[in-house]
Amino acid sequence: GENVEQHPSTLSVQEGDSAVIKCTYSDSASNYFPWYKQELGKRPQLIIDIRSNVGEKKDQRIAVTLNKTAKHFSLHITETQPEDSAVYFCAASEAQHGDYKLSFGAGTTVTVRA
Amino acid sequence: DGGITQSPKYLFRKEGQNVTLSCEQNLNHDAMYWYRQDPGQGLRLIYYSQIVNDFQKGDIAEGYSVSREKKESFPLTVTSAQKNPTAFYLCASSILVSSGRVNEQFFGPGTRLTVL
């Protein structure tokens, strides 16, 4: 099955700086790559996703890039704010043989210092 | 945050007891999923179901059981065979649109299970 690795496990940035989280995946057939944000004690919520037919997607201060050849994708957060502090998870899809499921990375705890 | 609910929010269990976690969704989603979340390990798939009366094992199904008798409900039973059940359990659902296209999963608020 799919194996997703996520780095770093923790990330501390100064408010206003950028944060970058990187993920690699193993299955070249994966075609959907979402990013979830989980605030303390809350449920994970989708913040951005990308499909394999595009290389980059932006939504205000958040962007995701995908390199299918290298099988890695990254989350970029610019102009970080205290409310960006949370755990971020990347995931990759497995839509093989009619099974629609996601494999998640281990998560990155982001702390934005005021 | 409505649409998918889980109950209870906190659950305490004695060793040797089975417990059932509830997951309900009113989003008319076809697929439902159960994940276990432990610190530093991300979300691990326990079971999933893409149609009523059918479900598949995920990566860590041992010691768990599920049923899918109704589209909107996907309860998870943690049995006494699960050796380390203390964890945060998340239910999710998604729509299945077309072949080969995975879609966003929406998560419930979670149930924190503690074995005493």
Short mmCIF file of N, CA and C in Angstrom, two decimals, chain A residues 10-78:
data_model
loop_
_atom_site.label_atom_id
_atom_site.label_comp_id
_atom_site.label_asym_id
_atom_site.label_seq_id
_atom_site.Cartn_x
_atom_site.Cartn_y
_atom_site.Cartn_z
N THR A 10 8.28 18.70 13.90
CA THR A 10 7.95 19.95 14.58
C THR A 10 8.60 21.11 13.85
N LEU A 11 7.94 22.27 13.90
CA LEU A 11 8.42 23.44 13.19
C LEU A 11 8.04 24.68 13.99
N SER A 12 9.02 25.48 14.34
CA SER A 12 8.77 26.72 15.07
C SER A 12 9.22 27.89 14.19
N VAL A 13 8.32 28.83 13.96
CA VAL A 13 8.63 29.97 13.10
C VAL A 13 8.21 31.26 13.80
N GLN A 14 8.90 32.33 13.42
CA GLN A 14 8.55 33.66 13.92
C GLN A 14 7.35 34.17 13.14
N GLU A 15 6.45 34.82 13.84
CA GLU A 15 5.28 35.39 13.18
C GLU A 15 5.72 36.25 12.00
N GLY A 16 5.06 36.04 10.87
CA GLY A 16 5.40 36.78 9.66
C GLY A 16 6.33 36.04 8.72
N ASP A 17 7.05 35.04 9.25
CA ASP A 17 7.92 34.23 8.41
C ASP A 17 7.11 33.15 7.70
N SER A 18 7.78 32.43 6.80
CA SER A 18 7.13 31.35 6.06
C SER A 18 7.41 30.00 6.72
N ALA A 19 6.50 29.07 6.48
CA ALA A 19 6.66 27.69 6.96
C ALA A 19 6.50 26.74 5.78
N VAL A 20 7.35 25.72 5.74
CA VAL A 20 7.29 24.74 4.66
C VAL A 20 7.30 23.34 5.27
N ILE A 21 6.36 22.53 4.84
CA ILE A 21 6.27 21.13 5.28
C ILE A 21 6.35 20.26 4.03
N LYS A 22 7.15 19.19 4.11
CA LYS A 22 7.37 18.35 2.94
C LYS A 22 6.90 16.92 3.19
N CYS A 23 6.34 16.33 2.16
CA CYS A 23 5.88 14.94 2.23
C CYS A 23 6.33 14.18 0.99
N THR A 24 6.66 12.92 1.18
CA THR A 24 6.95 12.02 0.06
C THR A 24 5.97 10.86 0.10
N TYR A 25 5.69 10.30 -1.07
CA TYR A 25 4.79 9.16 -1.15
C TYR A 25 5.43 8.08 -2.00
N SER A 26 4.91 6.86 -1.88
CA SER A 26 5.58 5.72 -2.52
C SER A 26 4.87 5.21 -3.77
N ASP A 27 3.55 5.38 -3.83
CA ASP A 27 2.77 4.80 -4.92
C ASP A 27 2.60 5.81 -6.05
N SER A 28 3.21 5.54 -7.18
CA SER A 28 3.13 6.46 -8.30
C SER A 28 1.71 6.60 -8.85
N ALA A 29 0.81 5.69 -8.49
CA ALA A 29 -0.58 5.77 -8.96
C ALA A 29 -1.42 6.74 -8.13
N SER A 30 -0.92 7.20 -6.98
CA SER A 30 -1.68 8.15 -6.17
C SER A 30 -1.93 9.42 -6.96
N ASN A 31 -3.14 9.97 -6.84
CA ASN A 31 -3.50 11.12 -7.67
C ASN A 31 -4.21 12.24 -6.92
N TYR A 32 -4.29 12.14 -5.60
CA TYR A 32 -4.98 13.17 -4.82
C TYR A 32 -4.20 13.38 -3.54
N PHE A 33 -3.89 14.67 -3.25
CA PHE A 33 -2.99 14.97 -2.13
C PHE A 33 -3.58 16.12 -1.30
N PRO A 34 -4.30 15.79 -0.25
CA PRO A 34 -4.88 16.83 0.61
C PRO A 34 -3.98 17.16 1.80
N TRP A 35 -4.19 18.35 2.34
CA TRP A 35 -3.53 18.77 3.56
C TRP A 35 -4.62 19.12 4.58
N TYR A 36 -4.45 18.60 5.79
CA TYR A 36 -5.41 18.85 6.86
C TYR A 36 -4.72 19.61 8.00
N LYS A 37 -5.48 20.47 8.64
CA LYS A 37 -5.02 21.21 9.81
C LYS A 37 -5.85 20.77 11.01
N GLN A 38 -5.16 20.44 12.10
CA GLN A 38 -5.87 20.02 13.31
C GLN A 38 -5.43 20.89 14.47
N GLU A 39 -6.32 21.73 14.94
CA GLU A 39 -6.04 22.53 16.12
C GLU A 39 -6.25 21.66 17.36
N LEU A 40 -5.65 22.08 18.45
CA LEU A 40 -5.65 21.29 19.67
C LEU A 40 -7.06 20.94 20.11
N GLY A 41 -7.32 19.64 20.25
CA GLY A 41 -8.63 19.18 20.69
C GLY A 41 -9.74 19.22 19.66
N LYS A 42 -9.38 19.58 18.42
CA LYS A 42 -10.40 19.71 17.39
C LYS A 42 -10.25 18.61 16.33
N ARG A 43 -11.19 18.57 15.42
CA ARG A 43 -11.13 17.61 14.33
C ARG A 43 -10.22 18.13 13.23
N PRO A 44 -9.60 17.25 12.44
CA PRO A 44 -8.83 17.71 11.25
C PRO A 44 -9.78 18.34 10.25
N GLN A 45 -9.30 19.41 9.61
CA GLN A 45 -10.08 20.07 8.57
C GLN A 45 -9.21 20.31 7.36
N LEU A 46 -9.78 20.07 6.20
CA LEU A 46 -9.05 20.27 4.94
C LEU A 46 -8.74 21.75 4.74
N ILE A 47 -7.48 22.05 4.42
CA ILE A 47 -7.12 23.43 4.14
C ILE A 47 -6.79 23.64 2.66
N ILE A 48 -6.29 22.64 2.01
CA ILE A 48 -6.00 22.73 0.58
C ILE A 48 -5.73 21.32 0.06
N ASP A 49 -6.00 21.11 -1.20
CA ASP A 49 -5.70 19.81 -1.81
C ASP A 49 -5.26 20.04 -3.25
N ILE A 50 -4.60 19.03 -3.81
CA ILE A 50 -4.12 19.13 -5.18
C ILE A 50 -4.26 17.77 -5.84
N ARG A 51 -4.58 17.78 -7.11
CA ARG A 51 -4.67 16.53 -7.87
C ARG A 51 -3.47 16.44 -8.79
N SER A 52 -3.22 15.26 -9.28
CA SER A 52 -1.96 14.99 -9.98
C SER A 52 -1.88 15.66 -11.34
N ASN A 53 -2.96 16.26 -11.81
CA ASN A 53 -2.90 16.91 -13.12
C ASN A 53 -2.44 18.37 -13.04
N VAL A 54 -2.12 18.84 -11.83
CA VAL A 54 -1.59 20.20 -11.68
C VAL A 54 -0.33 20.16 -10.81
N GLY A 55 0.52 21.17 -10.95
CA GLY A 55 1.77 21.18 -10.20
C GLY A 55 1.75 22.10 -8.99
N GLU A 56 0.81 23.06 -8.98
CA GLU A 56 0.78 24.02 -7.88
C GLU A 56 -0.64 24.55 -7.72
N LYS A 57 -0.98 24.86 -6.48
CA LYS A 57 -2.29 25.44 -6.19
C LYS A 57 -2.13 26.40 -5.03
N LYS A 58 -2.80 27.56 -5.12
CA LYS A 58 -2.69 28.57 -4.06
C LYS A 58 -4.06 28.95 -3.55
N ASP A 59 -4.10 29.28 -2.26
CA ASP A 59 -5.32 29.82 -1.64
C ASP A 59 -4.88 30.80 -0.58
N GLN A 60 -4.86 32.08 -0.95
CA GLN A 60 -4.43 33.16 -0.07
C GLN A 60 -3.01 32.90 0.42
N ARG A 61 -2.79 32.66 1.71
CA ARG A 61 -1.43 32.50 2.22
C ARG A 61 -0.92 31.06 2.15
N ILE A 62 -1.72 30.19 1.62
CA ILE A 62 -1.36 28.77 1.59
C ILE A 62 -1.17 28.32 0.14
N ALA A 63 -0.13 27.52 -0.08
CA ALA A 63 0.11 26.96 -1.41
C ALA A 63 0.60 25.53 -1.26
N VAL A 64 0.32 24.72 -2.24
CA VAL A 64 0.82 23.35 -2.27
C VAL A 64 1.48 23.14 -3.64
N THR A 65 2.62 22.46 -3.63
CA THR A 65 3.31 22.11 -4.87
C THR A 65 3.44 20.61 -4.94
N LEU A 66 3.41 20.08 -6.14
CA LEU A 66 3.49 18.65 -6.36
C LEU A 66 4.53 18.35 -7.42
N ASN A 67 5.41 17.42 -7.13
CA ASN A 67 6.40 16.94 -8.09
C ASN A 67 6.15 15.44 -8.26
N LYS A 68 5.43 15.08 -9.32
CA LYS A 68 5.06 13.68 -9.52
C LYS A 68 6.27 12.81 -9.82
N THR A 69 7.25 13.35 -10.52
CA THR A 69 8.43 12.57 -10.88
C THR A 69 9.18 12.14 -9.63
N ALA A 70 9.35 13.08 -8.72
CA ALA A 70 10.08 12.80 -7.48
C ALA A 70 9.17 12.22 -6.40
N LYS A 71 7.88 12.23 -6.65
CA LYS A 71 6.88 11.74 -5.69
C LYS A 71 6.98 12.48 -4.37
N HIS A 72 6.97 13.81 -4.45
CA HIS A 72 6.88 14.59 -3.23
C HIS A 72 6.01 15.82 -3.44
N PHE A 73 5.43 16.29 -2.35
CA PHE A 73 4.58 17.48 -2.37
C PHE A 73 4.81 18.26 -1.09
N SER A 74 4.58 19.55 -1.16
CA SER A 74 4.92 20.44 -0.05
C SER A 74 3.81 21.44 0.22
N LEU A 75 3.70 21.82 1.47
CA LEU A 75 2.77 22.86 1.90
C LEU A 75 3.58 24.10 2.27
N HIS A 76 3.18 25.25 1.73
CA HIS A 76 3.86 26.50 2.03
C HIS A 76 2.85 27.45 2.67
N ILE A 77 3.21 27.98 3.83
CA ILE A 77 2.38 28.98 4.49
C ILE A 77 3.21 30.25 4.58
N THR A 78 2.72 31.33 3.99
CA THR A 78 3.44 32.60 4.03
C THR A 78 2.82 33.52 5.08
#
